[in-house]
């Protein structure tokens, strides 16, 4: 059975990739795109015949690079988890093999890093939404982050000693929003705000006692 044959290759305008012109096993001439690392691993050289396995890898990599091009805006908007990228690829009709190859390429070139994503997610959840460690952990799991990376991100960015202080900051923000309400409504609304953010009943109870006892003593 005829094998694919490398006619020539040249640098692509797209950084880190090459274009590869092949005579395919069925006698057609086709141009494929490869990332430089894959090309080096396959030892691509002009004039060589290539195995069916290598040809399959070239086809798969070419499809993956075209899919990555369709993901550029999605990837540029914010950091993404591997699971988020895989979900988006399925909406584009990608096969399991395509998804696996895209993820490998993105990881290889530093464009996808679940550890980096998890740590950034924790920092943003603290700063922007004042969530508890429990709520953040749950949301990371929903985004497909492995358990060991969830634990590592929380341990690094949200030590347990910070939990009550974070709850107090969220309570003070909620209290300011409800400053015109009667004290009973203020306390109820602050409690509900803390519980929605995932803080435990024990933490909420201590924060409320501290906040409203100090408010009463200042009146």
PDB file of C-alpha atoms in Angstrom:
ATOM      1  CA  UNK A   1       0.000   0.000   0.000  1.00  0.00           C
ATOM      2  CA  UNK A   2       1.427   3.447  -0.919  1.00  0.00           C
ATOM      3  CA  UNK A   3       2.733   5.606   1.895  1.00  0.00           C
ATOM      4  CA  UNK A   4       2.502   9.347   2.343  1.00  0.00           C
ATOM      5  CA  UNK A   5       5.536  11.230   1.059  1.00  0.00           C
ATOM      6  CA  UNK A   6       6.971  14.557   2.269  1.00  0.00           C
ATOM      7  CA  UNK A   7       7.280  16.944  -0.671  1.00  0.00           C
ATOM      8  CA  UNK A   8       8.461  20.009   1.256  1.00  0.00           C
ATOM      9  CA  UNK A   9       7.952  22.035   4.400  1.00  0.00           C
ATOM     10  CA  UNK A  10       8.320  25.696   5.314  1.00  0.00           C
ATOM     11  CA  UNK A  11       7.751  28.052   8.235  1.00  0.00           C
ATOM     12  CA  UNK A  12       4.182  29.149   8.735  1.00  0.00           C
ATOM     13  CA  UNK A  13       3.194  32.771   9.401  1.00  0.00           C
ATOM     14  CA  UNK A  14       1.633  31.430  12.590  1.00  0.00           C
ATOM     15  CA  UNK A  15       4.303  31.455  15.291  1.00  0.00           C
ATOM     16  CA  UNK A  16       5.667  28.089  16.380  1.00  0.00           C
ATOM     17  CA  UNK A  17       4.231  26.136  13.451  1.00  0.00           C
ATOM     18  CA  UNK A  18       5.308  24.832  10.070  1.00  0.00           C
ATOM     19  CA  UNK A  19       3.430  23.999   6.881  1.00  0.00           C
ATOM     20  CA  UNK A  20       4.001  20.570   5.429  1.00  0.00           C
ATOM     21  CA  UNK A  21       3.144  19.540   1.882  1.00  0.00           C
ATOM     22  CA  UNK A  22       2.560  15.821   1.459  1.00  0.00           C
ATOM     23  CA  UNK A  23       1.620  13.428  -1.267  1.00  0.00           C
ATOM     24  CA  UNK A  24      -1.038  11.406   0.535  1.00  0.00           C
ATOM     25  CA  UNK A  25      -1.423   7.622   0.288  1.00  0.00           C
ATOM     26  CA  UNK A  26      -4.266   8.125  -2.242  1.00  0.00           C
ATOM     27  CA  UNK A  27      -2.021  10.256  -4.478  1.00  0.00           C
ATOM     28  CA  UNK A  28      -3.339  13.727  -3.614  1.00  0.00           C
ATOM     29  CA  UNK A  29      -1.192  16.702  -2.625  1.00  0.00           C
ATOM     30  CA  UNK A  30      -2.254  18.274   0.651  1.00  0.00           C
ATOM     31  CA  UNK A  31      -0.814  20.876   2.990  1.00  0.00           C
ATOM     32  CA  UNK A  32      -0.884  20.296   6.742  1.00  0.00           C
ATOM     33  CA  UNK A  33      -0.004  22.462   9.700  1.00  0.00           C
ATOM     34  CA  UNK A  34       2.213  21.142  12.503  1.00  0.00           C
ATOM     35  CA  UNK A  35       3.575  22.696  15.634  1.00  0.00           C
ATOM     36  CA  UNK A  36       7.367  22.770  15.643  1.00  0.00           C
ATOM     37  CA  UNK A  37       7.669  20.377  18.587  1.00  0.00           C
ATOM     38  CA  UNK A  38       5.574  17.676  16.924  1.00  0.00           C
ATOM     39  CA  UNK A  39       7.484  18.121  13.660  1.00  0.00           C
ATOM     40  CA  UNK A  40      10.764  17.642  15.516  1.00  0.00           C
ATOM     41  CA  UNK A  41       9.456  14.575  17.348  1.00  0.00           C
ATOM     42  CA  UNK A  42       8.356  13.025  14.049  1.00  0.00           C
ATOM     43  CA  UNK A  43      11.756  13.810  12.415  1.00  0.00           C
ATOM     44  CA  UNK A  44      10.047  15.333   9.385  1.00  0.00           C
ATOM     45  CA  UNK A  45      12.379  15.735   6.414  1.00  0.00           C
ATOM     46  CA  UNK A  46      11.812  16.554   2.756  1.00  0.00           C
ATOM     47  CA  UNK A  47      11.772  13.497   0.498  1.00  0.00           C
ATOM     48  CA  UNK A  48      10.947  10.900   3.136  1.00  0.00           C
ATOM     49  CA  UNK A  49       8.156   8.353   3.080  1.00  0.00           C
ATOM     50  CA  UNK A  50       6.238   8.321   6.330  1.00  0.00           C
ATOM     51  CA  UNK A  51       4.440   5.534   8.149  1.00  0.00           C
ATOM     52  CA  UNK A  52       0.678   5.301   8.500  1.00  0.00           C
ATOM     53  CA  UNK A  53       1.063   6.078  12.207  1.00  0.00           C
ATOM     54  CA  UNK A  54       3.030   9.261  11.496  1.00  0.00           C
ATOM     55  CA  UNK A  55       0.526  10.306   8.833  1.00  0.00           C
ATOM     56  CA  UNK A  56      -2.324   9.827  11.335  1.00  0.00           C
ATOM     57  CA  UNK A  57      -0.467  12.004  13.852  1.00  0.00           C
ATOM     58  CA  UNK A  58       0.019  14.722  11.232  1.00  0.00           C
ATOM     59  CA  UNK A  59      -3.685  14.691  10.351  1.00  0.00           C
ATOM     60  CA  UNK A  60      -4.682  14.801  14.030  1.00  0.00           C
ATOM     61  CA  UNK A  61      -2.289  17.648  14.829  1.00  0.00           C
ATOM     62  CA  UNK A  62      -3.464  19.629  11.818  1.00  0.00           C
ATOM     63  CA  UNK A  63      -7.099  19.332  12.954  1.00  0.00           C
ATOM     64  CA  UNK A  64      -6.124  20.292  16.496  1.00  0.00           C
ATOM     65  CA  UNK A  65      -4.304  23.430  15.361  1.00  0.00           C
ATOM     66  CA  UNK A  66      -7.297  24.511  13.303  1.00  0.00           C
ATOM     67  CA  UNK A  67      -9.517  23.985  16.352  1.00  0.00           C
ATOM     68  CA  UNK A  68      -7.135  26.046  18.503  1.00  0.00           C
ATOM     69  CA  UNK A  69      -7.424  28.861  15.955  1.00  0.00           C
ATOM     70  CA  UNK A  70     -11.191  28.786  16.479  1.00  0.00           C
ATOM     71  CA  UNK A  71     -10.655  28.980  20.249  1.00  0.00           C
ATOM     72  CA  UNK A  72      -8.443  32.073  20.237  1.00  0.00           C
ATOM     73  CA  UNK A  73     -11.060  34.545  21.450  1.00  0.00           C
ATOM     74  CA  UNK A  74     -12.320  32.047  24.028  1.00  0.00           C
ATOM     75  CA  UNK A  75      -8.791  31.542  25.369  1.00  0.00           C
ATOM     76  CA  UNK A  76      -7.920  35.243  25.301  1.00  0.00           C
ATOM     77  CA  UNK A  77     -10.937  36.348  27.356  1.00  0.00           C
ATOM     78  CA  UNK A  78      -9.619  34.848  30.623  1.00  0.00           C
ATOM     79  CA  UNK A  79      -7.727  31.852  31.976  1.00  0.00           C
ATOM     80  CA  UNK A  80      -9.502  28.578  31.239  1.00  0.00           C
ATOM     81  CA  UNK A  81      -9.464  25.138  32.816  1.00  0.00           C
ATOM     82  CA  UNK A  82      -8.894  22.000  30.753  1.00  0.00           C
ATOM     83  CA  UNK A  83     -12.491  20.944  31.373  1.00  0.00           C
ATOM     84  CA  UNK A  84     -13.812  24.291  30.124  1.00  0.00           C
ATOM     85  CA  UNK A  85     -11.780  23.985  26.934  1.00  0.00           C
ATOM     86  CA  UNK A  86     -12.942  20.396  26.406  1.00  0.00           C
ATOM     87  CA  UNK A  87     -16.571  21.458  26.872  1.00  0.00           C
ATOM     88  CA  UNK A  88     -16.169  24.264  24.346  1.00  0.00           C
ATOM     89  CA  UNK A  89     -14.535  21.884  21.845  1.00  0.00           C
ATOM     90  CA  UNK A  90     -17.487  19.516  22.074  1.00  0.00           C
ATOM     91  CA  UNK A  91     -19.785  22.364  21.011  1.00  0.00           C
ATOM     92  CA  UNK A  92     -17.551  22.684  17.929  1.00  0.00           C
ATOM     93  CA  UNK A  93     -18.055  19.018  17.094  1.00  0.00           C
ATOM     94  CA  UNK A  94     -14.553  17.872  18.062  1.00  0.00           C
ATOM     95  CA  UNK A  95     -13.942  14.158  18.584  1.00  0.00           C
ATOM     96  CA  UNK A  96     -12.395  12.718  21.740  1.00  0.00           C
ATOM     97  CA  UNK A  97      -9.080  12.306  19.905  1.00  0.00           C
ATOM     98  CA  UNK A  98      -9.224  15.914  18.716  1.00  0.00           C
ATOM     99  CA  UNK A  99      -9.962  17.153  22.240  1.00  0.00           C
ATOM    100  CA  UNK A 100      -7.099  15.144  23.732  1.00  0.00           C
ATOM    101  CA  UNK A 101      -4.675  16.486  21.119  1.00  0.00           C
ATOM    102  CA  UNK A 102      -5.802  20.109  21.555  1.00  0.00           C
ATOM    103  CA  UNK A 103      -5.364  19.859  25.326  1.00  0.00           C
ATOM    104  CA  UNK A 104      -1.909  18.299  24.919  1.00  0.00           C
ATOM    105  CA  UNK A 105      -0.806  21.095  22.582  1.00  0.00           C
ATOM    106  CA  UNK A 106      -2.167  23.851  24.801  1.00  0.00           C
ATOM    107  CA  UNK A 107      -0.502  22.346  27.883  1.00  0.00           C
ATOM    108  CA  UNK A 108       2.760  21.811  26.023  1.00  0.00           C
ATOM    109  CA  UNK A 109       2.955  25.443  24.965  1.00  0.00           C
ATOM    110  CA  UNK A 110       1.922  26.873  28.335  1.00  0.00           C
ATOM    111  CA  UNK A 111      -1.465  28.143  27.217  1.00  0.00           C
ATOM    112  CA  UNK A 112      -3.396  25.847  29.535  1.00  0.00           C
ATOM    113  CA  UNK A 113      -2.416  25.206  33.155  1.00  0.00           C
ATOM    114  CA  UNK A 114      -4.995  23.969  35.657  1.00  0.00           C
ATOM    115  CA  UNK A 115      -2.785  24.793  38.642  1.00  0.00           C
ATOM    116  CA  UNK A 116      -2.371  28.397  37.486  1.00  0.00           C
ATOM    117  CA  UNK A 117      -6.095  28.594  36.711  1.00  0.00           C
ATOM    118  CA  UNK A 118      -7.051  27.326  40.181  1.00  0.00           C
ATOM    119  CA  UNK A 119      -4.837  29.783  42.033  1.00  0.00           C
ATOM    120  CA  UNK A 120      -6.057  32.738  39.965  1.00  0.00           C
ATOM    121  CA  UNK A 121      -9.665  31.617  40.447  1.00  0.00           C
ATOM    122  CA  UNK A 122      -9.226  31.545  44.239  1.00  0.00           C
ATOM    123  CA  UNK A 123      -7.666  35.017  44.296  1.00  0.00           C
ATOM    124  CA  UNK A 124     -10.468  36.480  42.169  1.00  0.00           C
ATOM    125  CA  UNK A 125     -13.192  34.767  44.207  1.00  0.00           C
ATOM    126  CA  UNK A 126     -11.763  36.267  47.399  1.00  0.00           C
ATOM    127  CA  UNK A 127     -11.227  39.739  45.992  1.00  0.00           C
ATOM    128  CA  UNK A 128     -14.342  40.152  43.871  1.00  0.00           C
ATOM    129  CA  UNK A 129     -16.978  37.921  45.477  1.00  0.00           C
ATOM    130  CA  UNK A 130     -15.741  37.376  49.040  1.00  0.00           C
ATOM    131  CA  UNK A 131     -16.566  33.670  48.931  1.00  0.00           C
ATOM    132  CA  UNK A 132     -15.684  31.093  51.562  1.00  0.00           C
ATOM    133  CA  UNK A 133     -13.035  28.454  50.970  1.00  0.00           C
ATOM    134  CA  UNK A 134     -15.774  25.825  50.817  1.00  0.00           C
ATOM    135  CA  UNK A 135     -17.714  27.681  48.119  1.00  0.00           C
ATOM    136  CA  UNK A 136     -14.570  28.309  46.073  1.00  0.00           C
ATOM    137  CA  UNK A 137     -13.535  24.658  46.320  1.00  0.00           C
ATOM    138  CA  UNK A 138     -16.966  23.575  45.095  1.00  0.00           C
ATOM    139  CA  UNK A 139     -16.803  25.944  42.122  1.00  0.00           C
ATOM    140  CA  UNK A 140     -13.325  24.725  41.186  1.00  0.00           C
ATOM    141  CA  UNK A 141     -14.581  21.133  41.182  1.00  0.00           C
ATOM    142  CA  UNK A 142     -17.489  22.194  38.957  1.00  0.00           C
ATOM    143  CA  UNK A 143     -14.888  23.534  36.517  1.00  0.00           C
ATOM    144  CA  UNK A 144     -13.169  20.156  36.395  1.00  0.00           C
ATOM    145  CA  UNK A 145     -10.137  20.976  38.533  1.00  0.00           C
ATOM    146  CA  UNK A 146      -8.632  17.798  40.084  1.00  0.00           C
ATOM    147  CA  UNK A 147      -8.993  17.468  43.832  1.00  0.00           C
ATOM    148  CA  UNK A 148      -5.276  17.726  44.585  1.00  0.00           C
ATOM    149  CA  UNK A 149      -5.075  21.036  42.702  1.00  0.00           C
ATOM    150  CA  UNK A 150      -8.166  22.351  44.516  1.00  0.00           C
ATOM    151  CA  UNK A 151      -6.537  21.590  47.875  1.00  0.00           C
ATOM    152  CA  UNK A 152      -3.214  23.089  46.808  1.00  0.00           C
ATOM    153  CA  UNK A 153      -4.790  26.320  45.535  1.00  0.00           C
ATOM    154  CA  UNK A 154      -6.873  26.788  48.687  1.00  0.00           C
ATOM    155  CA  UNK A 155      -3.904  26.029  50.960  1.00  0.00           C
ATOM    156  CA  UNK A 156      -1.725  28.548  49.116  1.00  0.00           C
ATOM    157  CA  UNK A 157      -4.185  31.371  48.471  1.00  0.00           C
ATOM    158  CA  UNK A 158      -6.771  30.949  51.251  1.00  0.00           C
ATOM    159  CA  UNK A 159      -5.290  29.577  54.489  1.00  0.00           C
ATOM    160  CA  UNK A 160      -7.872  28.534  57.094  1.00  0.00           C
ATOM    161  CA  UNK A 161      -6.705  31.295  59.418  1.00  0.00           C
ATOM    162  CA  UNK A 162      -8.110  33.839  56.923  1.00  0.00           C
ATOM    163  CA  UNK A 163     -11.654  32.439  56.816  1.00  0.00           C
ATOM    164  CA  UNK A 164     -13.185  34.422  59.651  1.00  0.00           C
ATOM    165  CA  UNK A 165     -11.547  37.665  58.544  1.00  0.00           C
ATOM    166  CA  UNK A 166     -12.907  37.166  55.021  1.00  0.00           C
ATOM    167  CA  UNK A 167     -16.361  36.560  56.469  1.00  0.00           C
ATOM    168  CA  UNK A 168     -16.093  39.709  58.574  1.00  0.00           C
ATOM    169  CA  UNK A 169     -15.178  41.770  55.499  1.00  0.00           C
ATOM    170  CA  UNK A 170     -18.154  40.335  53.590  1.00  0.00           C
ATOM    171  CA  UNK A 171     -20.423  41.045  56.566  1.00  0.00           C
ATOM    172  CA  UNK A 172     -19.284  44.644  56.788  1.00  0.00           C
ATOM    173  CA  UNK A 173     -19.991  45.133  53.084  1.00  0.00           C
ATOM    174  CA  UNK A 174     -23.474  43.632  53.482  1.00  0.00           C
ATOM    175  CA  UNK A 175     -24.106  45.804  56.540  1.00  0.00           C
ATOM    176  CA  UNK A 176     -23.224  48.963  54.632  1.00  0.00           C
ATOM    177  CA  UNK A 177     -25.716  48.024  51.924  1.00  0.00           C
ATOM    178  CA  UNK A 178     -28.420  47.619  54.569  1.00  0.00           C
ATOM    179  CA  UNK A 179     -27.500  50.504  56.832  1.00  0.00           C
ATOM    180  CA  UNK A 180     -30.942  52.153  56.546  1.00  0.00           C
ATOM    181  CA  UNK A 181     -32.845  49.043  57.705  1.00  0.00           C
ATOM    182  CA  UNK A 182     -33.873  48.192  61.284  1.00  0.00           C
ATOM    183  CA  UNK A 183     -31.237  46.228  63.257  1.00  0.00           C
ATOM    184  CA  UNK A 184     -33.180  42.947  63.076  1.00  0.00           C
ATOM    185  CA  UNK A 185     -33.345  43.146  59.273  1.00  0.00           C
ATOM    186  CA  UNK A 186     -29.701  44.141  59.071  1.00  0.00           C
ATOM    187  CA  UNK A 187     -28.654  41.081  61.029  1.00  0.00           C
ATOM    188  CA  UNK A 188     -30.858  38.745  58.989  1.00  0.00           C
ATOM    189  CA  UNK A 189     -29.608  40.113  55.687  1.00  0.00           C
ATOM    190  CA  UNK A 190     -25.955  39.970  56.739  1.00  0.00           C
ATOM    191  CA  UNK A 191     -26.432  36.379  57.942  1.00  0.00           C
ATOM    192  CA  UNK A 192     -28.070  35.369  54.647  1.00  0.00           C
ATOM    193  CA  UNK A 193     -25.296  37.061  52.642  1.00  0.00           C
ATOM    194  CA  UNK A 194     -22.633  35.107  54.534  1.00  0.00           C
ATOM    195  CA  UNK A 195     -24.444  31.802  54.188  1.00  0.00           C
ATOM    196  CA  UNK A 196     -24.863  32.352  50.425  1.00  0.00           C
ATOM    197  CA  UNK A 197     -21.099  32.811  50.206  1.00  0.00           C
ATOM    198  CA  UNK A 198     -20.603  29.404  51.797  1.00  0.00           C
ATOM    199  CA  UNK A 199     -19.385  30.367  55.257  1.00  0.00           C
ATOM    200  CA  UNK A 200     -20.159  27.835  57.975  1.00  0.00           C
ATOM    201  CA  UNK A 201     -22.837  28.463  60.602  1.00  0.00           C
ATOM    202  CA  UNK A 202     -20.160  28.624  63.319  1.00  0.00           C
ATOM    203  CA  UNK A 203     -18.196  31.320  61.463  1.00  0.00           C
ATOM    204  CA  UNK A 204     -21.384  33.240  60.691  1.00  0.00           C
ATOM    205  CA  UNK A 205     -22.480  33.097  64.321  1.00  0.00           C
ATOM    206  CA  UNK A 206     -19.145  34.429  65.590  1.00  0.00           C
ATOM    207  CA  UNK A 207     -19.012  37.209  63.004  1.00  0.00           C
ATOM    208  CA  UNK A 208     -22.580  38.317  63.724  1.00  0.00           C
ATOM    209  CA  UNK A 209     -21.935  38.334  67.461  1.00  0.00           C
ATOM    210  CA  UNK A 210     -18.806  40.400  67.002  1.00  0.00           C
ATOM    211  CA  UNK A 211     -20.331  42.799  64.500  1.00  0.00           C
ATOM    212  CA  UNK A 212     -23.664  43.483  66.156  1.00  0.00           C
ATOM    213  CA  UNK A 213     -22.400  43.418  69.740  1.00  0.00           C
ATOM    214  CA  UNK A 214     -19.818  46.046  68.773  1.00  0.00           C
ATOM    215  CA  UNK A 215     -22.512  48.033  66.920  1.00  0.00           C
ATOM    216  CA  UNK A 216     -24.744  47.982  70.003  1.00  0.00           C
ATOM    217  CA  UNK A 217     -21.954  49.033  72.318  1.00  0.00           C
ATOM    218  CA  UNK A 218     -21.131  51.998  70.063  1.00  0.00           C
ATOM    219  CA  UNK A 219     -24.677  53.322  70.161  1.00  0.00           C
TER     220      UNK A 219
END
